[in-house]
mmCIF file of C-alpha atoms in Angstrom:
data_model
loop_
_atom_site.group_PDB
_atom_site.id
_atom_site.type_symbol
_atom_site.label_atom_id
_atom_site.label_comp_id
_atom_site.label_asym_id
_atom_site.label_seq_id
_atom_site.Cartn_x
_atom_site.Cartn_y
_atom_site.Cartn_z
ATOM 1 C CA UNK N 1 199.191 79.424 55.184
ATOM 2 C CA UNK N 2 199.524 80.850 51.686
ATOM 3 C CA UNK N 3 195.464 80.537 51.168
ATOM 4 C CA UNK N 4 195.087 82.028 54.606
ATOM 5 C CA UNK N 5 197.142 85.187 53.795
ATOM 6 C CA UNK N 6 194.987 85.118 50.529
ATOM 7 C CA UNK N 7 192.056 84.992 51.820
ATOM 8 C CA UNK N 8 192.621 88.106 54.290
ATOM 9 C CA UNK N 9 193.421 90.340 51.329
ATOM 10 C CA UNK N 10 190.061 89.145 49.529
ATOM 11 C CA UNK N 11 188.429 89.626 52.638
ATOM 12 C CA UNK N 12 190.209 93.207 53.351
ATOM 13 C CA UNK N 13 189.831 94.502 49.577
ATOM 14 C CA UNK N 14 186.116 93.649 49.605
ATOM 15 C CA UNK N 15 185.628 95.193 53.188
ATOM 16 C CA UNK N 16 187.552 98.519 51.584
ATOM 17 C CA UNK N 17 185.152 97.835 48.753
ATOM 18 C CA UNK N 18 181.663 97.653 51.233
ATOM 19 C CA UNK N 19 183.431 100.924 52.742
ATOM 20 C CA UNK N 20 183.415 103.264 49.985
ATOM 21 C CA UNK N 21 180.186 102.001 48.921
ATOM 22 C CA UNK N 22 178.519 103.042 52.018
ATOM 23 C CA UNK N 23 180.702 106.135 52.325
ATOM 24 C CA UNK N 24 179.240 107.622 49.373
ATOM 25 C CA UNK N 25 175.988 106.244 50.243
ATOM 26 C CA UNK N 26 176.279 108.108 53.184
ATOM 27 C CA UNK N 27 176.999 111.205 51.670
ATOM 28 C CA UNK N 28 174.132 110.727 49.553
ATOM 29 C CA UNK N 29 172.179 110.195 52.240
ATOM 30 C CA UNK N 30 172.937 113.441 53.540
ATOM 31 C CA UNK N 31 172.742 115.383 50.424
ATOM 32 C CA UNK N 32 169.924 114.189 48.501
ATOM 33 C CA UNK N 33 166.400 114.713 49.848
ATOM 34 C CA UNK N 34 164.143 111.128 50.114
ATOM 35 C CA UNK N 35 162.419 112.560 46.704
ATOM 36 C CA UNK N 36 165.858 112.231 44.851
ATOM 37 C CA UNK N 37 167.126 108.833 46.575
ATOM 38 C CA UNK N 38 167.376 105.854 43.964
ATOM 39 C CA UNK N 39 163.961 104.118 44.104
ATOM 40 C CA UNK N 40 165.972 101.112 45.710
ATOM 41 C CA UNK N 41 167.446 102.904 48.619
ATOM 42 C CA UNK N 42 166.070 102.453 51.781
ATOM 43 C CA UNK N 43 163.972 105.578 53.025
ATOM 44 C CA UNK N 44 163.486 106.467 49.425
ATOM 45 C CA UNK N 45 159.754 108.779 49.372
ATOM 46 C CA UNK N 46 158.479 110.228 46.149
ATOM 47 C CA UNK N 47 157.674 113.811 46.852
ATOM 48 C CA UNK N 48 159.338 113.966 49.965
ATOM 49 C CA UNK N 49 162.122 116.571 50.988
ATOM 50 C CA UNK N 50 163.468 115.006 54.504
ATOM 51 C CA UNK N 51 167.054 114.351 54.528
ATOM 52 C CA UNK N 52 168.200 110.574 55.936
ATOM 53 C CA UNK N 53 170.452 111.793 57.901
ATOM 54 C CA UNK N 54 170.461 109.128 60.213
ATOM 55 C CA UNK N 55 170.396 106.580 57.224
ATOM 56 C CA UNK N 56 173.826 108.544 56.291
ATOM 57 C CA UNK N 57 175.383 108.397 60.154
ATOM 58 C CA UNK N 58 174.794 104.573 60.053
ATOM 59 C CA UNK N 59 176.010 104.057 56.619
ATOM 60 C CA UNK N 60 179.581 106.131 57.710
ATOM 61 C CA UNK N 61 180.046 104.176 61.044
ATOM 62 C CA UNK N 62 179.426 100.623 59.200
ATOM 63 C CA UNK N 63 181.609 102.026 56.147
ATOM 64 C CA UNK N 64 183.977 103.467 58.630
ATOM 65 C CA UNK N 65 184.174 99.915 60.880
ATOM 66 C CA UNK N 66 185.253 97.683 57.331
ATOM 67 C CA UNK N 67 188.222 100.275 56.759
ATOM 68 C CA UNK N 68 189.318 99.274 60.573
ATOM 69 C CA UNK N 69 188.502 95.971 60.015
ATOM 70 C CA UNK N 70 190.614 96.028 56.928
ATOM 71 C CA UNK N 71 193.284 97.937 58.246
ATOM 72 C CA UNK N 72 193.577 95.254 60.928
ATOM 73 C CA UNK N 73 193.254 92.091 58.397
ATOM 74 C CA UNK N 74 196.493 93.692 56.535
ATOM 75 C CA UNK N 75 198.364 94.036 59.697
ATOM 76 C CA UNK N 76 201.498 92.162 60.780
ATOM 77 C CA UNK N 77 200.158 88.570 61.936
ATOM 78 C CA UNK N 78 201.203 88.409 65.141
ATOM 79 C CA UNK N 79 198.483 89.880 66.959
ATOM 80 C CA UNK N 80 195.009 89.110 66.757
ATOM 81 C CA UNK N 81 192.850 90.872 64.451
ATOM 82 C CA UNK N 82 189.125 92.466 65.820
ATOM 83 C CA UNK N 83 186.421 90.340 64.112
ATOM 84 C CA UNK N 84 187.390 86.480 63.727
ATOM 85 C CA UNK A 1 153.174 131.457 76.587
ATOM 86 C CA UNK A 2 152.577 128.064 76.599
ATOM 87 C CA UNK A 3 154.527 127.423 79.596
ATOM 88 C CA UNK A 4 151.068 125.814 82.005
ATOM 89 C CA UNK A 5 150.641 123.050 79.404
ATOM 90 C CA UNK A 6 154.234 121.485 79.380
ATOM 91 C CA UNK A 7 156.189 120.501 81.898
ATOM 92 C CA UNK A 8 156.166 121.875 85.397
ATOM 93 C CA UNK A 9 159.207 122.178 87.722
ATOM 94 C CA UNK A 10 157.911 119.819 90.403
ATOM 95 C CA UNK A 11 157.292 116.910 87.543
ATOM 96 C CA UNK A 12 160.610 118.043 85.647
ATOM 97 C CA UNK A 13 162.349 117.635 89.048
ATOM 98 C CA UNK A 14 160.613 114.122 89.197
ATOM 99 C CA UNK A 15 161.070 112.825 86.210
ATOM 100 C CA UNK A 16 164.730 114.066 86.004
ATOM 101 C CA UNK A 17 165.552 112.324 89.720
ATOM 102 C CA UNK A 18 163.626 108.487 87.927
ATOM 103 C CA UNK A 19 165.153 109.009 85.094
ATOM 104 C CA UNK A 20 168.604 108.768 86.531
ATOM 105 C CA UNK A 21 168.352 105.960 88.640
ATOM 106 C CA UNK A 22 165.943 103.954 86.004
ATOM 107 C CA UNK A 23 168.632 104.684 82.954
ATOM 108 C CA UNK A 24 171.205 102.426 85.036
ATOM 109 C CA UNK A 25 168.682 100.250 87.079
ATOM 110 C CA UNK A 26 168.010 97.867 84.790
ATOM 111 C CA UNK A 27 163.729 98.681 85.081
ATOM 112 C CA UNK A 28 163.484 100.860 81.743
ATOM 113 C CA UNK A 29 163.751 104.267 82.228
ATOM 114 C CA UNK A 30 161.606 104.668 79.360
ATOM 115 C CA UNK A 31 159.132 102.834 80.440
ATOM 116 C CA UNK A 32 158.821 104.670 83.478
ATOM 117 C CA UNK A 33 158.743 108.041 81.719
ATOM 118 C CA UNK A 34 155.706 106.476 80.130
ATOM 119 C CA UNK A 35 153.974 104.751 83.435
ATOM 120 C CA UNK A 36 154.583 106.938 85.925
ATOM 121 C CA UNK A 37 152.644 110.519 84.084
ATOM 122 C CA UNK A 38 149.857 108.199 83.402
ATOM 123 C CA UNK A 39 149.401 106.689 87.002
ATOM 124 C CA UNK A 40 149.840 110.701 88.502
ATOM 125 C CA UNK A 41 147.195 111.392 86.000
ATOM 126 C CA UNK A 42 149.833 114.150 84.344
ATOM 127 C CA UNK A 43 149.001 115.198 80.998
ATOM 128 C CA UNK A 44 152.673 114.419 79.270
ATOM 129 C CA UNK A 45 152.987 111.583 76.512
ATOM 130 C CA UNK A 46 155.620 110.150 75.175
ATOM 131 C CA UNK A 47 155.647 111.150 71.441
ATOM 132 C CA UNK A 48 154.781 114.713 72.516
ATOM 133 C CA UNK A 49 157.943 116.973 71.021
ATOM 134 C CA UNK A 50 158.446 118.563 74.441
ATOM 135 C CA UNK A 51 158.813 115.881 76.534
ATOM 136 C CA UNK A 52 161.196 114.366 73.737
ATOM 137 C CA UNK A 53 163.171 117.538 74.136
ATOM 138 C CA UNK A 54 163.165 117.301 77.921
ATOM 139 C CA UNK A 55 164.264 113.429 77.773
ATOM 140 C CA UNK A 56 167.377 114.426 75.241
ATOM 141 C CA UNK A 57 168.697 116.778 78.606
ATOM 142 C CA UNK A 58 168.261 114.162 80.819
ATOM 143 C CA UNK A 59 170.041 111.487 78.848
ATOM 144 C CA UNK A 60 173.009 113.709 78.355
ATOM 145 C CA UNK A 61 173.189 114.627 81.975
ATOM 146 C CA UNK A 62 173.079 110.650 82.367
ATOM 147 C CA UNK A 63 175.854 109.797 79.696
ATOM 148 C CA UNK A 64 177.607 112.749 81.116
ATOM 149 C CA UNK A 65 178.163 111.240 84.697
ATOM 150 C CA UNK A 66 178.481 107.896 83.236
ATOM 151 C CA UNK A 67 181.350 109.286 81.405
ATOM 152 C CA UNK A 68 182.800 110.747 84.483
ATOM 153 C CA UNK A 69 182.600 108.216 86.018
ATOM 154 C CA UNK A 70 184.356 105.708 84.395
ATOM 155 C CA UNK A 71 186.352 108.429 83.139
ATOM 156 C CA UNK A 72 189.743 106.552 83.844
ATOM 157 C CA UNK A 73 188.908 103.545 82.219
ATOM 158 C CA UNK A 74 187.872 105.637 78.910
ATOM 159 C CA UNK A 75 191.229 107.183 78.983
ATOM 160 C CA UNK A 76 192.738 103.744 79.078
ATOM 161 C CA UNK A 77 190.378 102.027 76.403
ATOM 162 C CA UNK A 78 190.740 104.896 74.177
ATOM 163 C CA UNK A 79 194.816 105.083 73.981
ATOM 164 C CA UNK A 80 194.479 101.107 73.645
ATOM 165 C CA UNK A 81 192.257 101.641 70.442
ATOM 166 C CA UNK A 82 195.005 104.128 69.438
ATOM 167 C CA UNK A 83 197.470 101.514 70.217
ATOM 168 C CA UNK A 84 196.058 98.877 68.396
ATOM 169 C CA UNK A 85 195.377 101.030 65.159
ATOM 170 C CA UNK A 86 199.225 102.200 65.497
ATOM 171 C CA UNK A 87 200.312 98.362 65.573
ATOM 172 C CA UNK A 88 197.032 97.006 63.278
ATOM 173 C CA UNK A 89 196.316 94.539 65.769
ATOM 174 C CA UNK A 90 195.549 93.852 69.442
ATOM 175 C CA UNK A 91 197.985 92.381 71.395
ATOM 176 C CA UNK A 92 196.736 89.504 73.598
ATOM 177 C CA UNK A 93 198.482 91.167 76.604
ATOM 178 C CA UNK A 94 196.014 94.463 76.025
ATOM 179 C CA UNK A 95 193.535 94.203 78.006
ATOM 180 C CA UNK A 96 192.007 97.657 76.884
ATOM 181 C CA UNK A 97 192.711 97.652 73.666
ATOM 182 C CA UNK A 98 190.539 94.478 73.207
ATOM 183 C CA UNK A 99 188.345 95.626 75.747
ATOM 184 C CA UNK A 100 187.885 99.452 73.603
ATOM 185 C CA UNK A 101 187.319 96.847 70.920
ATOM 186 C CA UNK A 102 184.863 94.905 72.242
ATOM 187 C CA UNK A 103 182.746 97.554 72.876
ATOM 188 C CA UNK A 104 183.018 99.064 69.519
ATOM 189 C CA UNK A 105 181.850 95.739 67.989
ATOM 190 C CA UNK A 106 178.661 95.855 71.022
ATOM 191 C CA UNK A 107 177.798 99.461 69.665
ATOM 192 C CA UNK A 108 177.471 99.213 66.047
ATOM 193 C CA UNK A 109 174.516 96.998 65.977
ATOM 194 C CA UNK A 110 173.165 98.998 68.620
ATOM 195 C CA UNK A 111 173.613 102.209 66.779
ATOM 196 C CA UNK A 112 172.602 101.269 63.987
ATOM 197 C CA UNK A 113 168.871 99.696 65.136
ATOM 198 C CA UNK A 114 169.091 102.359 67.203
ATOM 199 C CA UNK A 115 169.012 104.934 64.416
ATOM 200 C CA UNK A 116 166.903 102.713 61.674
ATOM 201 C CA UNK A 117 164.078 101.440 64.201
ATOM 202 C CA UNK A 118 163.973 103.968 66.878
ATOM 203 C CA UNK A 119 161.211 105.918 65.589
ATOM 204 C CA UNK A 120 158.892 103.599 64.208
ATOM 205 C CA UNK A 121 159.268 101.413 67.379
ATOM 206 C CA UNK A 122 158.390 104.588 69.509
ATOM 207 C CA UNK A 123 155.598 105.532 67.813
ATOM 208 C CA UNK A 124 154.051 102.044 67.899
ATOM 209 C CA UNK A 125 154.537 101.086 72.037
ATOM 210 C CA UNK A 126 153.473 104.290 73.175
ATOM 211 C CA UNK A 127 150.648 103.579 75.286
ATOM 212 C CA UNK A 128 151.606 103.033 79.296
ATOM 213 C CA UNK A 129 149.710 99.613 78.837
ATOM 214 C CA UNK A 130 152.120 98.228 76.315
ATOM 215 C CA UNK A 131 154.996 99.642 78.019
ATOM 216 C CA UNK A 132 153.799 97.749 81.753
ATOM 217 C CA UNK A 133 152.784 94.601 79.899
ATOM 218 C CA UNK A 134 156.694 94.873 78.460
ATOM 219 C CA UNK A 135 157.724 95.737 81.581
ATOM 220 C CA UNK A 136 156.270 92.649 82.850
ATOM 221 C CA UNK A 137 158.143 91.027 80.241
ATOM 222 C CA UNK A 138 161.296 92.748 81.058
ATOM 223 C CA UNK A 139 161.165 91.252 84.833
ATOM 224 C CA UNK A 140 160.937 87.544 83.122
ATOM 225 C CA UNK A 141 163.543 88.587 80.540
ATOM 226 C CA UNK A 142 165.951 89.093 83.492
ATOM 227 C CA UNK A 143 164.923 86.514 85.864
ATOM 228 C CA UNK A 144 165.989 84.213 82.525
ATOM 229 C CA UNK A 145 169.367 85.871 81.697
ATOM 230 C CA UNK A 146 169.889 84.681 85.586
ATOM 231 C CA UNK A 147 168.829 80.760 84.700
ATOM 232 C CA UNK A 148 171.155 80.877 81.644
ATOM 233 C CA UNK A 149 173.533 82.040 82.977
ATOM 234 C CA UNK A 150 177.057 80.910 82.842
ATOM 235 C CA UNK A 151 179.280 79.746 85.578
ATOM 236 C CA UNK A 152 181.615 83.183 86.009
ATOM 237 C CA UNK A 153 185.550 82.036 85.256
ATOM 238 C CA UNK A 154 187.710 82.253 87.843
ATOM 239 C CA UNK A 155 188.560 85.951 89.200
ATOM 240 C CA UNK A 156 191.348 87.008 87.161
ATOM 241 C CA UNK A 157 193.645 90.300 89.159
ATOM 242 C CA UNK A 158 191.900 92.955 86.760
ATOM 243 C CA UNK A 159 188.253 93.460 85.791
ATOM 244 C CA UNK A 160 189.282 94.323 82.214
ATOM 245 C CA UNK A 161 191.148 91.638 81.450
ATOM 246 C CA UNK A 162 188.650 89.555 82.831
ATOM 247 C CA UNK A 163 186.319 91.188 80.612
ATOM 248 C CA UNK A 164 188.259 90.529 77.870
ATOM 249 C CA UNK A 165 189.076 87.123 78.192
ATOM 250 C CA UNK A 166 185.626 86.019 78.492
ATOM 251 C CA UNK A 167 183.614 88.217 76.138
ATOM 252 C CA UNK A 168 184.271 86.905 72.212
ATOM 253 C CA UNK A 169 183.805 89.074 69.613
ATOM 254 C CA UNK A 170 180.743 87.193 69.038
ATOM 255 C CA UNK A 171 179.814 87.588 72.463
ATOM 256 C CA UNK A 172 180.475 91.218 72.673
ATOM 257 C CA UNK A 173 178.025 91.718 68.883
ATOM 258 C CA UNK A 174 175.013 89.970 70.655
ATOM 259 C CA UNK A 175 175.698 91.940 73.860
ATOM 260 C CA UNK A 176 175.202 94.850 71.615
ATOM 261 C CA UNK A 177 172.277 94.041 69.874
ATOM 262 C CA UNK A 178 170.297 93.255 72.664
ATOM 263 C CA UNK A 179 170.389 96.802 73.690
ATOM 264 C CA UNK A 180 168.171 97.639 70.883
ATOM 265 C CA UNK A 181 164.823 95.901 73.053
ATOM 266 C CA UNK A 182 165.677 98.551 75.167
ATOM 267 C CA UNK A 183 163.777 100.952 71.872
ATOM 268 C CA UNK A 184 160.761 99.293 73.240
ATOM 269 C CA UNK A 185 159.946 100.929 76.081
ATOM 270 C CA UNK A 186 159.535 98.571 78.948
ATOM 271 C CA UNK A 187 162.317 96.531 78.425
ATOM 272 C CA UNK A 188 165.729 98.004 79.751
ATOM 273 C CA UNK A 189 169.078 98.847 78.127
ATOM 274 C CA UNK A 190 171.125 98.084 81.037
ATOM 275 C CA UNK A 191 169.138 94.983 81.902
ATOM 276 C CA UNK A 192 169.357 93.649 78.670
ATOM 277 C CA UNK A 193 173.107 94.251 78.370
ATOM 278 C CA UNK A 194 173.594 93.415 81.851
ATOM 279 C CA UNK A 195 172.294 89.493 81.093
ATOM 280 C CA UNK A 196 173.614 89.433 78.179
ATOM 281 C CA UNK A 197 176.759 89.864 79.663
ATOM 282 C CA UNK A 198 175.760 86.978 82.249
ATOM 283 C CA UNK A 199 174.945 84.644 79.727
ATOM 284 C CA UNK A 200 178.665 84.974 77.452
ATOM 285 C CA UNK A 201 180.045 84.227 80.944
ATOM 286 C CA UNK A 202 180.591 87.477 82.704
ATOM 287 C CA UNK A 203 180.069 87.732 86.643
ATOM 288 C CA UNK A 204 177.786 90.139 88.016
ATOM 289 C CA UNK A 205 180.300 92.764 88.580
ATOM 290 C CA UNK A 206 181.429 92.522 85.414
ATOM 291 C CA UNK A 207 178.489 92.434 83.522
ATOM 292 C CA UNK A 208 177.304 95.410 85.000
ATOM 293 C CA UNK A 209 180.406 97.401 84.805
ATOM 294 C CA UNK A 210 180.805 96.776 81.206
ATOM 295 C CA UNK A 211 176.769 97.690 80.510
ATOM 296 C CA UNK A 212 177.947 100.984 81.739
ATOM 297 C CA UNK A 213 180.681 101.316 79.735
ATOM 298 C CA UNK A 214 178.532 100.155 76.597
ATOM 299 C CA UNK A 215 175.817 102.254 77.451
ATOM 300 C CA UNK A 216 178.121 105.455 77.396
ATOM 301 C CA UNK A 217 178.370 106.122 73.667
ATOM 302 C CA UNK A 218 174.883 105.237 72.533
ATOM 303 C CA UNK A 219 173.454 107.492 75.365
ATOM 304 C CA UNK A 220 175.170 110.084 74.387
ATOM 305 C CA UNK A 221 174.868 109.748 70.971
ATOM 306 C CA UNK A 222 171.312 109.659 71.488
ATOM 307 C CA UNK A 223 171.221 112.748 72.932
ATOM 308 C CA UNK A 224 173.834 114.641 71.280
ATOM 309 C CA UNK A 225 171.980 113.860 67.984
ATOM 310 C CA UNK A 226 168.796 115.034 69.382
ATOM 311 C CA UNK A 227 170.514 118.015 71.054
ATOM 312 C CA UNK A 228 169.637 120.755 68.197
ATOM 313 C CA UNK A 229 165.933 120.059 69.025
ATOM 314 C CA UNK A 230 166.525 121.703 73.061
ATOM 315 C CA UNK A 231 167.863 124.544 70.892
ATOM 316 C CA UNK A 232 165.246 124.571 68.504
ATOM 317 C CA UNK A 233 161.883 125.990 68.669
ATOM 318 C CA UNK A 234 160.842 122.229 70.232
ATOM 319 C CA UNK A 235 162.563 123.325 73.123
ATOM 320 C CA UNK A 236 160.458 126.593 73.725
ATOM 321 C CA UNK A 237 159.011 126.423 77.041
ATOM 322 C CA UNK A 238 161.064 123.442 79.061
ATOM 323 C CA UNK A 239 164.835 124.212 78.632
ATOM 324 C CA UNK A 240 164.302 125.841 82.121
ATOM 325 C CA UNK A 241 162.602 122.404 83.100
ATOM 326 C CA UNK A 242 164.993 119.917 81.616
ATOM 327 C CA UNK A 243 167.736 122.478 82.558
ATOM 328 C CA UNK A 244 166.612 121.229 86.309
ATOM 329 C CA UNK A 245 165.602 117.634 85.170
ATOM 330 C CA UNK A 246 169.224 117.118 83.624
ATOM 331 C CA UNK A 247 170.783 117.896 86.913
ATOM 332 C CA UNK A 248 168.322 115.942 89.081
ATOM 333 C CA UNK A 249 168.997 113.256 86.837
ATOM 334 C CA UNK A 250 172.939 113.886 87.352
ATOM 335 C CA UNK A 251 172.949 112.966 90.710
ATOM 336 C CA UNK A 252 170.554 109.967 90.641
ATOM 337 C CA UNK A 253 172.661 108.315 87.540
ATOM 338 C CA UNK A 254 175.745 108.928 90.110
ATOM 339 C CA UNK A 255 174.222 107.921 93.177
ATOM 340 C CA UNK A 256 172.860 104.509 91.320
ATOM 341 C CA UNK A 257 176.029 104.105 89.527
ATOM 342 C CA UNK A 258 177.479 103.784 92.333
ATOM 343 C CA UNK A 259 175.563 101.744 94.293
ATOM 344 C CA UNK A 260 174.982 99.483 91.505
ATOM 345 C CA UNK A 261 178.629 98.959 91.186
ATOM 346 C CA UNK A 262 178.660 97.630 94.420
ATOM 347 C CA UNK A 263 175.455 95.992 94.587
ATOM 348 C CA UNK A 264 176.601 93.369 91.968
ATOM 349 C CA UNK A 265 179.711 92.864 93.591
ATOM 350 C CA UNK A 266 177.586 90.264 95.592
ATOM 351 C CA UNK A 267 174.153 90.653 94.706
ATOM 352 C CA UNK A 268 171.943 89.402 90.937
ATOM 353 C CA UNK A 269 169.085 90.539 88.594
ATOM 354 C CA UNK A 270 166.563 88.219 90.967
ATOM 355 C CA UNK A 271 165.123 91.735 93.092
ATOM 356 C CA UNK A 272 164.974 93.756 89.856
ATOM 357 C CA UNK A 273 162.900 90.912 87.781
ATOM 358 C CA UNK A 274 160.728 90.573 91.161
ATOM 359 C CA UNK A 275 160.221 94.609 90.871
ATOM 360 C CA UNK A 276 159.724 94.450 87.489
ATOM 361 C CA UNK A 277 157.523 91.544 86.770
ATOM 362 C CA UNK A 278 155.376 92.897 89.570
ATOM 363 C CA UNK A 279 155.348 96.311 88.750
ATOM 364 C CA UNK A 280 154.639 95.611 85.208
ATOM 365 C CA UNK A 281 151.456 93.140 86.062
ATOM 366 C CA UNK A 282 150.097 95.354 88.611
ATOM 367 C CA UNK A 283 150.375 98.603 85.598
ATOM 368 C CA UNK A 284 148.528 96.280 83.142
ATOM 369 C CA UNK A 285 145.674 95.203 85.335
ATOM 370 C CA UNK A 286 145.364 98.843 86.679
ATOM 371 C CA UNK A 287 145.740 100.389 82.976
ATOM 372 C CA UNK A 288 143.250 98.100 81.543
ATOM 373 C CA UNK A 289 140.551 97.897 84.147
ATOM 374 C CA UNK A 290 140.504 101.661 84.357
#
């Protein structure tokens, strides 16, 4: 029971973790043109000046989706949480 | 003005009126928008930034009605989610709070392939060939969600709770992601949710009613995202035309809605995979002897 309830909090603080990581990759996403992206992002182009935004909406709905599933996995146990 | 080499009225007025019915009818409606100009000998492609334009109007007429629609059930699903984030956590007695959930968890991966692969895969399948010989394969890809598909549980008194009993969260993810075929035109959205929904269990009925109620959000975010370019300089020359395509396609998506509704109360994917398998053959062999 006790390494259950332990596990949920690793698994909720890394999903809060993933979150803000693609958060702010999202925002970079939308800020930064391909040219400027780190050369290991995805849709990273030397010379290019197209904004990822659709890179960016992805990353914020995935980010977005481990703060629920977090929020959920921190909850009082006696419902059932989204993603098992 | 550049008006004679877009669209015209008459083939806005068709396209809008297939596009609504083959959006639900699980037959592609993309890969009709890419068969049918070719077999009227029309000069409209795909990939051409006008006809893009004129598809984004008819898809948000489509997601529009859908919404309408089931516009009840949204309400429901929607204070559900709100419930469930109040408590953090669904209680098993909410059927559409787990339902609202469910089809979160279906849309993600279909959003995000959606977003990541939709270009490239467009650009790619183009050609009307490869869009009948994949609508060939869509007519066996349906005819096979029917062979695996499961035995249907025992009615329960409400479809959502039916829903929800039977679709795992597992379930509901692979429901999702098979809508992404649907990038390739040829295949179909609602077909390919529609057996996927058959093979995690679902009856008919079910299946199809919650394909709609997937389909809802990535149609319209489709569109909505795409909806700058109608206002944009890409839209020069058919807002008039998908102005008239969008509501042509309105009424189809309602009248097939409905009937598909009822269809499935008693009917399967077998006619559509006859239609489509035939359809698609017929397309190839016509495309590539000619």
């Amino acid at each position: 029971m006790l390494r259950r309830m332990r596990n949920d909090r690793t698994l909720a603080l890394l999903a809060v973790l993933a979150g803000v990581v693609l958060i702010v990759l999202a925002i970079v996403y939308w800020i930064e043109p391909a040219r400027s992206l780190p050369s290991f992002f995805p849709g990273h182009e030397a010379g290019s000046g197209h904004h990822h935004v659709k890179h960016g909406i992805a990353a914020f709905f995935v980010g977005l989706a481990l703060f629920v599933f977090a929020w959920f996995k921190t909850g009082p146990k006696r419902a059932s949480t989204p993603v098992t | 003005m550049i008006l004679g080499a877009l669209i015209s009225y008459p083939q806005a007025i068709v396209l809008g009126l297939l596009q609504g019915v083959s959006e639900l009818f699980p037959v592609s409606s993309l890969g009709h928008s890419v068969i049918l100009p070719k077999l009227f000998g029309w000069n409209i492609h795909q990939n051409d930034k006008y006809f893009l334009t004129f598809l984004v109007a008819t898809h948000l007429a489509t997601a529009i009605v859908l919404f309408c629609f089931f516009f009840r059930d949204w309400v429901r699903i929607i204070r559900g989610i709100g419930r469930s984030l109040r408590d953090r956590g669904i209680d098993p007695d909410d059927a559409d709070a787990k339902l609202g959930w469910l089809l979160v968890v279906g849309t993600i991966p279909a959003g995000i392939l959606g977003l990541l692969l939709e270009h490239s895969l467009r650009k790619v399948f183009a050609s009307p060939t490869s869009a009948a010989i994949f609508l060939t394969l869509n007519g066996l890809l349906l005819y096979g969600a029917e062979l695996l598909r499961r035995r249907a549980p025992v009615a329960d008194a409400e479809d959502d709770a039916r829903i929800g009993r039977t679709v795992t969260w597992r379930g509901a993810f692979f429901v999702g992601a098979a809508q992404a075929i649907a990038l390739i035109p040829g295949f179909s959205r609602s077909g390919a949710t529609i057996g996927g929904g058959l093979v995690v269990g679902l009856s008919h009925k079910d299946a199809a009613r919650y394909a709609f109620l997937l389909a809802t959000p990535i149609i319209a975010a489709a569109a909505i995202l795409k909806l700058p370019e109608l206002f944009g300089p890409d839209g020069d020359g058919v807002r008039g035309q998908a102005l008239v395509g969008a509501i042509c396609s309105a009424a189809t998506a309602y009248l097939a809605v409905r009937f598909l509704m009822r269809f499935f109360e008693t009917q399967t994917l077998r006619p559509f995979a006859i239609y489509c398998f035939a359809a698609g053959l017929a397309c190839t062999i016509y495309f590539v002897a000619t």
